[in-house]
């Protein structure tokens, strides 16, 4: 980002200036020189160096976000190879951000109705699993794993068992028990795995508390065949 680049350049310029007037002598004498004469000289350099380190620490996540935005733009422009490279770069810059795994995986997941690509399905599966491992306390990667293995099992070499599907859903419900999207996916999965009685019972209970929830009404209409009005 331009602002962080300018600030970093200013700090580097200051370090260069300190070097020019001899204040970098501590690197020639060792980190802890025997003489205390250099102590006043070390302090400005130390402050500037620590400041630059802090700037770089802040800049890396911001740079990852900028790269991620460019990756999405490349994908929209159908430059798949460049997009994949940028997505990978964003994750390398901020490997602790589970959203970067989920977003690329979700793009691949949404492409499956048109492509039926086993390669895309496998890649999405790997990304969702990595994202879930990076941050198990968020639900996006778990829910996308459920959708992938439930709706596109035929494209996966090792599709999840029904127990695994409900294990992911149980974890999502544990972290966000009042999330209507999680409730909807839970009911939808019950229905699609042949547990209609349970699906109807849970759906009726959820709609009692959230009667205006669009996602829950959509699931109701999927199960009953009604149309939204």
PDB file of C-alpha atoms in Angstrom:
ATOM      1  CA  UNK A   1       0.000   0.000   0.000  1.00  0.00           C
ATOM      2  CA  UNK A   2       1.308   3.478  -0.861  1.00  0.00           C
ATOM      3  CA  UNK A   3       1.111   4.917   2.665  1.00  0.00           C
ATOM      4  CA  UNK A   4       3.078   2.091   4.245  1.00  0.00           C
ATOM      5  CA  UNK A   5       5.576   2.196   1.388  1.00  0.00           C
ATOM      6  CA  UNK A   6       6.177   5.907   1.967  1.00  0.00           C
ATOM      7  CA  UNK A   7       6.594   5.445   5.722  1.00  0.00           C
ATOM      8  CA  UNK A   8       8.976   2.518   5.204  1.00  0.00           C
ATOM      9  CA  UNK A   9      11.020   4.596   2.749  1.00  0.00           C
ATOM     10  CA  UNK A  10      11.251   7.403   5.301  1.00  0.00           C
ATOM     11  CA  UNK A  11      12.555   5.021   7.961  1.00  0.00           C
ATOM     12  CA  UNK A  12      15.085   3.518   5.559  1.00  0.00           C
ATOM     13  CA  UNK A  13      16.230   7.022   4.641  1.00  0.00           C
ATOM     14  CA  UNK A  14      16.733   7.813   8.309  1.00  0.00           C
ATOM     15  CA  UNK A  15      18.816   4.683   8.805  1.00  0.00           C
ATOM     16  CA  UNK A  16      20.910   5.608   5.788  1.00  0.00           C
ATOM     17  CA  UNK A  17      21.437   9.106   7.201  1.00  0.00           C
ATOM     18  CA  UNK A  18      22.489   7.712  10.566  1.00  0.00           C
ATOM     19  CA  UNK A  19      24.923   5.455   8.784  1.00  0.00           C
ATOM     20  CA  UNK A  20      26.388   8.352   6.850  1.00  0.00           C
ATOM     21  CA  UNK A  21      27.287  10.316   9.982  1.00  0.00           C
ATOM     22  CA  UNK A  22      28.932   7.332  11.642  1.00  0.00           C
ATOM     23  CA  UNK A  23      26.165   6.161  13.957  1.00  0.00           C
ATOM     24  CA  UNK A  24      26.220   2.623  12.619  1.00  0.00           C
ATOM     25  CA  UNK A  25      29.586   1.992  14.273  1.00  0.00           C
ATOM     26  CA  UNK A  26      27.992  -0.508  16.659  1.00  0.00           C
ATOM     27  CA  UNK A  27      27.703  -3.031  13.827  1.00  0.00           C
ATOM     28  CA  UNK A  28      31.492  -2.817  13.383  1.00  0.00           C
ATOM     29  CA  UNK A  29      32.180  -3.020  17.114  1.00  0.00           C
ATOM     30  CA  UNK A  30      29.648  -5.713  17.944  1.00  0.00           C
ATOM     31  CA  UNK A  31      26.196  -5.532  19.458  1.00  0.00           C
ATOM     32  CA  UNK A  32      27.572  -4.834  22.949  1.00  0.00           C
ATOM     33  CA  UNK A  33      30.770  -2.801  22.592  1.00  0.00           C
ATOM     34  CA  UNK A  34      32.940  -2.506  25.706  1.00  0.00           C
ATOM     35  CA  UNK A  35      32.827   1.277  25.652  1.00  0.00           C
ATOM     36  CA  UNK A  36      29.734   3.158  26.762  1.00  0.00           C
ATOM     37  CA  UNK A  37      30.569   6.086  24.489  1.00  0.00           C
ATOM     38  CA  UNK A  38      28.480   4.694  21.656  1.00  0.00           C
ATOM     39  CA  UNK A  39      25.331   4.290  23.786  1.00  0.00           C
ATOM     40  CA  UNK A  40      23.842   7.726  22.920  1.00  0.00           C
ATOM     41  CA  UNK A  41      24.569   7.024  19.276  1.00  0.00           C
ATOM     42  CA  UNK A  42      22.900   3.623  19.352  1.00  0.00           C
ATOM     43  CA  UNK A  43      19.594   4.892  20.714  1.00  0.00           C
ATOM     44  CA  UNK A  44      18.342   6.760  17.612  1.00  0.00           C
ATOM     45  CA  UNK A  45      19.327   3.866  15.363  1.00  0.00           C
ATOM     46  CA  UNK A  46      17.702   1.325  17.651  1.00  0.00           C
ATOM     47  CA  UNK A  47      14.454   3.295  17.760  1.00  0.00           C
ATOM     48  CA  UNK A  48      14.396   3.686  13.980  1.00  0.00           C
ATOM     49  CA  UNK A  49      15.215   0.016  13.397  1.00  0.00           C
ATOM     50  CA  UNK A  50      12.497  -1.148  15.784  1.00  0.00           C
ATOM     51  CA  UNK A  51      10.074   1.265  14.159  1.00  0.00           C
ATOM     52  CA  UNK A  52      10.842  -0.136  10.715  1.00  0.00           C
ATOM     53  CA  UNK A  53      10.375  -3.681  12.003  1.00  0.00           C
ATOM     54  CA  UNK A  54       6.947  -2.712  13.339  1.00  0.00           C
ATOM     55  CA  UNK A  55       6.033  -1.072  10.024  1.00  0.00           C
ATOM     56  CA  UNK A  56       7.008  -4.192   8.094  1.00  0.00           C
ATOM     57  CA  UNK A  57       5.009  -6.383  10.486  1.00  0.00           C
ATOM     58  CA  UNK A  58       1.956  -4.232   9.844  1.00  0.00           C
ATOM     59  CA  UNK A  59       2.624  -3.999   6.124  1.00  0.00           C
ATOM     60  CA  UNK A  60       2.661  -7.740   5.500  1.00  0.00           C
ATOM     61  CA  UNK A  61      -1.050  -8.394   6.264  1.00  0.00           C
ATOM     62  CA  UNK A  62      -1.975  -5.237   4.353  1.00  0.00           C
ATOM     63  CA  UNK A  63       0.103  -6.387   1.394  1.00  0.00           C
ATOM     64  CA  UNK A  64      -1.548  -9.808   1.573  1.00  0.00           C
ATOM     65  CA  UNK A  65      -4.958  -8.141   1.416  1.00  0.00           C
ATOM     66  CA  UNK A  66      -3.919  -6.083  -1.604  1.00  0.00           C
ATOM     67  CA  UNK A  67      -2.594  -9.204  -3.345  1.00  0.00           C
ATOM     68  CA  UNK A  68      -5.795 -11.068  -2.522  1.00  0.00           C
ATOM     69  CA  UNK A  69      -7.909  -8.318  -4.107  1.00  0.00           C
ATOM     70  CA  UNK A  70      -5.766  -8.526  -7.249  1.00  0.00           C
ATOM     71  CA  UNK A  71      -6.224 -12.307  -7.263  1.00  0.00           C
ATOM     72  CA  UNK A  72      -9.997 -11.948  -7.251  1.00  0.00           C
ATOM     73  CA  UNK A  73      -9.775  -9.429 -10.073  1.00  0.00           C
ATOM     74  CA  UNK A  74      -7.615 -11.803 -12.102  1.00  0.00           C
ATOM     75  CA  UNK A  75     -10.112 -14.606 -11.543  1.00  0.00           C
ATOM     76  CA  UNK A  76     -13.010 -12.397 -12.668  1.00  0.00           C
ATOM     77  CA  UNK A  77     -10.983 -11.569 -15.773  1.00  0.00           C
ATOM     78  CA  UNK A  78     -10.597 -15.321 -16.408  1.00  0.00           C
ATOM     79  CA  UNK A  79      -6.840 -15.210 -15.920  1.00  0.00           C
ATOM     80  CA  UNK A  80      -6.892 -18.401 -13.883  1.00  0.00           C
ATOM     81  CA  UNK A  81      -3.147 -19.024 -13.849  1.00  0.00           C
ATOM     82  CA  UNK A  82      -2.277 -15.552 -12.597  1.00  0.00           C
ATOM     83  CA  UNK A  83      -5.129 -15.680 -10.072  1.00  0.00           C
ATOM     84  CA  UNK A  84      -3.883 -18.982  -8.657  1.00  0.00           C
ATOM     85  CA  UNK A  85      -0.377 -17.564  -8.272  1.00  0.00           C
ATOM     86  CA  UNK A  86      -1.695 -14.450  -6.501  1.00  0.00           C
ATOM     87  CA  UNK A  87      -3.935 -16.487  -4.183  1.00  0.00           C
ATOM     88  CA  UNK A  88      -0.916 -18.578  -3.206  1.00  0.00           C
ATOM     89  CA  UNK A  89       1.136 -15.431  -2.603  1.00  0.00           C
ATOM     90  CA  UNK A  90      -1.563 -13.944  -0.358  1.00  0.00           C
ATOM     91  CA  UNK A  91      -1.589 -17.110   1.741  1.00  0.00           C
ATOM     92  CA  UNK A  92       2.191 -17.101   2.025  1.00  0.00           C
ATOM     93  CA  UNK A  93       2.119 -13.488   3.217  1.00  0.00           C
ATOM     94  CA  UNK A  94      -0.634 -14.171   5.769  1.00  0.00           C
ATOM     95  CA  UNK A  95      -0.840 -17.944   6.322  1.00  0.00           C
ATOM     96  CA  UNK A  96      -2.826 -17.455   9.519  1.00  0.00           C
ATOM     97  CA  UNK A  97      -5.777 -15.880   7.673  1.00  0.00           C
ATOM     98  CA  UNK A  98      -8.281 -18.677   7.056  1.00  0.00           C
ATOM     99  CA  UNK A  99     -10.356 -16.432   4.781  1.00  0.00           C
ATOM    100  CA  UNK A 100      -7.692 -16.653   2.068  1.00  0.00           C
ATOM    101  CA  UNK A 101      -8.079 -20.430   1.928  1.00  0.00           C
ATOM    102  CA  UNK A 102     -11.869 -20.282   1.984  1.00  0.00           C
ATOM    103  CA  UNK A 103     -12.258 -17.610  -0.700  1.00  0.00           C
ATOM    104  CA  UNK A 104     -10.285 -19.438  -3.393  1.00  0.00           C
ATOM    105  CA  UNK A 105     -11.906 -22.723  -2.425  1.00  0.00           C
ATOM    106  CA  UNK A 106     -15.362 -21.148  -2.621  1.00  0.00           C
ATOM    107  CA  UNK A 107     -14.661 -19.803  -6.117  1.00  0.00           C
ATOM    108  CA  UNK A 108     -13.701 -23.317  -7.198  1.00  0.00           C
ATOM    109  CA  UNK A 109     -16.743 -24.810  -5.470  1.00  0.00           C
ATOM    110  CA  UNK A 110     -19.111 -22.434  -7.256  1.00  0.00           C
ATOM    111  CA  UNK A 111     -17.538 -23.326 -10.594  1.00  0.00           C
ATOM    112  CA  UNK A 112     -18.341 -27.036 -10.245  1.00  0.00           C
ATOM    113  CA  UNK A 113     -21.924 -26.946 -11.626  1.00  0.00           C
ATOM    114  CA  UNK A 114     -20.480 -25.714 -14.930  1.00  0.00           C
ATOM    115  CA  UNK A 115     -17.111 -27.477 -15.021  1.00  0.00           C
ATOM    116  CA  UNK A 116     -17.641 -30.793 -13.194  1.00  0.00           C
ATOM    117  CA  UNK A 117     -13.886 -30.632 -12.706  1.00  0.00           C
ATOM    118  CA  UNK A 118     -12.414 -33.276 -10.445  1.00  0.00           C
ATOM    119  CA  UNK A 119      -9.223 -31.232 -10.239  1.00  0.00           C
ATOM    120  CA  UNK A 120     -11.133 -28.147  -9.042  1.00  0.00           C
ATOM    121  CA  UNK A 121     -13.051 -30.246  -6.520  1.00  0.00           C
ATOM    122  CA  UNK A 122      -9.830 -31.745  -5.133  1.00  0.00           C
ATOM    123  CA  UNK A 123      -8.213 -28.310  -4.934  1.00  0.00           C
ATOM    124  CA  UNK A 124     -11.236 -26.845  -3.137  1.00  0.00           C
ATOM    125  CA  UNK A 125     -11.222 -29.753  -0.688  1.00  0.00           C
ATOM    126  CA  UNK A 126      -7.543 -29.177   0.133  1.00  0.00           C
ATOM    127  CA  UNK A 127      -8.043 -25.436   0.607  1.00  0.00           C
ATOM    128  CA  UNK A 128     -11.061 -25.826   2.886  1.00  0.00           C
ATOM    129  CA  UNK A 129      -9.231 -28.376   5.022  1.00  0.00           C
ATOM    130  CA  UNK A 130      -6.173 -26.131   5.307  1.00  0.00           C
ATOM    131  CA  UNK A 131      -8.335 -23.159   6.242  1.00  0.00           C
ATOM    132  CA  UNK A 132     -10.186 -25.177   8.870  1.00  0.00           C
ATOM    133  CA  UNK A 133      -6.866 -26.306  10.335  1.00  0.00           C
ATOM    134  CA  UNK A 134      -5.516 -22.742  10.423  1.00  0.00           C
ATOM    135  CA  UNK A 135      -8.551 -21.459  12.319  1.00  0.00           C
ATOM    136  CA  UNK A 136     -10.982 -24.094  13.623  1.00  0.00           C
ATOM    137  CA  UNK A 137     -13.044 -21.422  15.372  1.00  0.00           C
ATOM    138  CA  UNK A 138     -14.528 -20.000  12.170  1.00  0.00           C
ATOM    139  CA  UNK A 139     -17.282 -21.811  10.302  1.00  0.00           C
ATOM    140  CA  UNK A 140     -16.862 -20.875   6.637  1.00  0.00           C
ATOM    141  CA  UNK A 141     -14.408 -23.622   5.747  1.00  0.00           C
ATOM    142  CA  UNK A 142     -16.415 -26.265   7.620  1.00  0.00           C
ATOM    143  CA  UNK A 143     -19.671 -25.301   5.896  1.00  0.00           C
ATOM    144  CA  UNK A 144     -18.021 -25.299   2.479  1.00  0.00           C
ATOM    145  CA  UNK A 145     -16.574 -28.743   3.174  1.00  0.00           C
ATOM    146  CA  UNK A 146     -20.111 -29.920   3.921  1.00  0.00           C
ATOM    147  CA  UNK A 147     -21.464 -28.457   0.654  1.00  0.00           C
ATOM    148  CA  UNK A 148     -18.588 -29.867  -1.384  1.00  0.00           C
ATOM    149  CA  UNK A 149     -18.746 -33.401  -0.018  1.00  0.00           C
ATOM    150  CA  UNK A 150     -22.534 -33.476   0.135  1.00  0.00           C
ATOM    151  CA  UNK A 151     -23.340 -32.014  -3.289  1.00  0.00           C
ATOM    152  CA  UNK A 152     -20.307 -33.075  -5.350  1.00  0.00           C
ATOM    153  CA  UNK A 153     -19.279 -36.355  -3.789  1.00  0.00           C
ATOM    154  CA  UNK A 154     -19.010 -37.910  -7.249  1.00  0.00           C
ATOM    155  CA  UNK A 155     -16.137 -35.571  -8.144  1.00  0.00           C
ATOM    156  CA  UNK A 156     -14.043 -36.510  -5.101  1.00  0.00           C
ATOM    157  CA  UNK A 157     -11.767 -39.510  -4.809  1.00  0.00           C
ATOM    158  CA  UNK A 158     -12.579 -39.889  -1.121  1.00  0.00           C
ATOM    159  CA  UNK A 159     -15.925 -38.262  -0.342  1.00  0.00           C
ATOM    160  CA  UNK A 160     -16.753 -37.755   3.319  1.00  0.00           C
ATOM    161  CA  UNK A 161     -18.993 -40.155   5.163  1.00  0.00           C
ATOM    162  CA  UNK A 162     -22.336 -39.031   6.544  1.00  0.00           C
ATOM    163  CA  UNK A 163     -20.771 -39.049  10.003  1.00  0.00           C
ATOM    164  CA  UNK A 164     -18.042 -36.669   8.822  1.00  0.00           C
ATOM    165  CA  UNK A 165     -20.622 -34.307   7.318  1.00  0.00           C
ATOM    166  CA  UNK A 166     -22.507 -34.079  10.577  1.00  0.00           C
ATOM    167  CA  UNK A 167     -19.251 -33.766  12.482  1.00  0.00           C
ATOM    168  CA  UNK A 168     -18.415 -30.582  10.539  1.00  0.00           C
ATOM    169  CA  UNK A 169     -21.959 -29.295  11.068  1.00  0.00           C
ATOM    170  CA  UNK A 170     -21.832 -30.072  14.775  1.00  0.00           C
ATOM    171  CA  UNK A 171     -18.625 -28.067  15.101  1.00  0.00           C
ATOM    172  CA  UNK A 172     -20.165 -25.124  13.239  1.00  0.00           C
ATOM    173  CA  UNK A 173     -23.276 -25.254  15.437  1.00  0.00           C
ATOM    174  CA  UNK A 174     -21.106 -25.406  18.533  1.00  0.00           C
ATOM    175  CA  UNK A 175     -19.292 -22.178  17.600  1.00  0.00           C
ATOM    176  CA  UNK A 176     -22.302 -20.340  16.163  1.00  0.00           C
ATOM    177  CA  UNK A 177     -25.505 -21.964  17.477  1.00  0.00           C
ATOM    178  CA  UNK A 178     -27.708 -19.018  16.451  1.00  0.00           C
ATOM    179  CA  UNK A 179     -26.389 -18.659  12.909  1.00  0.00           C
ATOM    180  CA  UNK A 180     -29.317 -19.174  10.506  1.00  0.00           C
ATOM    181  CA  UNK A 181     -27.047 -20.260   7.641  1.00  0.00           C
ATOM    182  CA  UNK A 182     -25.612 -23.049   9.802  1.00  0.00           C
ATOM    183  CA  UNK A 183     -29.130 -24.094  10.807  1.00  0.00           C
ATOM    184  CA  UNK A 184     -30.195 -24.153   7.166  1.00  0.00           C
ATOM    185  CA  UNK A 185     -27.249 -26.297   6.087  1.00  0.00           C
ATOM    186  CA  UNK A 186     -27.883 -28.668   8.975  1.00  0.00           C
ATOM    187  CA  UNK A 187     -31.543 -29.131   7.959  1.00  0.00           C
ATOM    188  CA  UNK A 188     -30.638 -29.406   4.253  1.00  0.00           C
ATOM    189  CA  UNK A 189     -28.071 -32.104   5.020  1.00  0.00           C
ATOM    190  CA  UNK A 190     -30.549 -34.043   7.140  1.00  0.00           C
ATOM    191  CA  UNK A 191     -32.996 -33.947   4.232  1.00  0.00           C
ATOM    192  CA  UNK A 192     -30.462 -34.900   1.551  1.00  0.00           C
ATOM    193  CA  UNK A 193     -29.140 -37.814   3.608  1.00  0.00           C
ATOM    194  CA  UNK A 194     -32.615 -39.295   4.056  1.00  0.00           C
ATOM    195  CA  UNK A 195     -33.433 -38.094   7.558  1.00  0.00           C
ATOM    196  CA  UNK A 196     -36.599 -36.216   6.632  1.00  0.00           C
ATOM    197  CA  UNK A 197     -38.351 -36.639   9.979  1.00  0.00           C
ATOM    198  CA  UNK A 198     -35.432 -35.013  11.773  1.00  0.00           C
ATOM    199  CA  UNK A 199     -35.154 -32.350   9.109  1.00  0.00           C
ATOM    200  CA  UNK A 200     -38.808 -31.363   9.501  1.00  0.00           C
ATOM    201  CA  UNK A 201     -38.595 -31.362  13.293  1.00  0.00           C
ATOM    202  CA  UNK A 202     -35.498 -29.152  13.440  1.00  0.00           C
ATOM    203  CA  UNK A 203     -36.827 -26.852  10.721  1.00  0.00           C
ATOM    204  CA  UNK A 204     -40.132 -26.324  12.531  1.00  0.00           C
ATOM    205  CA  UNK A 205     -38.270 -25.485  15.714  1.00  0.00           C
ATOM    206  CA  UNK A 206     -35.914 -23.050  13.961  1.00  0.00           C
ATOM    207  CA  UNK A 207     -38.755 -21.301  12.141  1.00  0.00           C
ATOM    208  CA  UNK A 208     -40.582 -20.842  15.414  1.00  0.00           C
ATOM    209  CA  UNK A 209     -37.749 -18.592  16.554  1.00  0.00           C
ATOM    210  CA  UNK A 210     -36.805 -17.132  13.150  1.00  0.00           C
ATOM    211  CA  UNK A 211     -40.047 -17.025  11.121  1.00  0.00           C
ATOM    212  CA  UNK A 212     -38.745 -14.350   8.734  1.00  0.00           C
ATOM    213  CA  UNK A 213     -35.416 -16.032   7.993  1.00  0.00           C
ATOM    214  CA  UNK A 214     -35.022 -16.248   4.226  1.00  0.00           C
ATOM    215  CA  UNK A 215     -32.424 -19.033   4.299  1.00  0.00           C
ATOM    216  CA  UNK A 216     -34.640 -21.187   6.533  1.00  0.00           C
ATOM    217  CA  UNK A 217     -37.668 -20.522   4.346  1.00  0.00           C
ATOM    218  CA  UNK A 218     -35.612 -21.531   1.295  1.00  0.00           C
ATOM    219  CA  UNK A 219     -34.827 -24.859   2.933  1.00  0.00           C
ATOM    220  CA  UNK A 220     -38.488 -25.290   3.810  1.00  0.00           C
ATOM    221  CA  UNK A 221     -39.411 -24.752   0.167  1.00  0.00           C
ATOM    222  CA  UNK A 222     -36.745 -27.214  -1.005  1.00  0.00           C
ATOM    223  CA  UNK A 223     -38.160 -29.866   1.296  1.00  0.00           C
ATOM    224  CA  UNK A 224     -41.856 -29.219   0.646  1.00  0.00           C
ATOM    225  CA  UNK A 225     -41.653 -28.129  -2.991  1.00  0.00           C
ATOM    226  CA  UNK A 226     -43.291 -24.774  -2.274  1.00  0.00           C
ATOM    227  CA  UNK A 227     -42.152 -21.503  -3.817  1.00  0.00           C
ATOM    228  CA  UNK A 228     -41.114 -18.359  -1.992  1.00  0.00           C
ATOM    229  CA  UNK A 229     -43.507 -15.446  -2.270  1.00  0.00           C
TER     230      UNK A 229
END
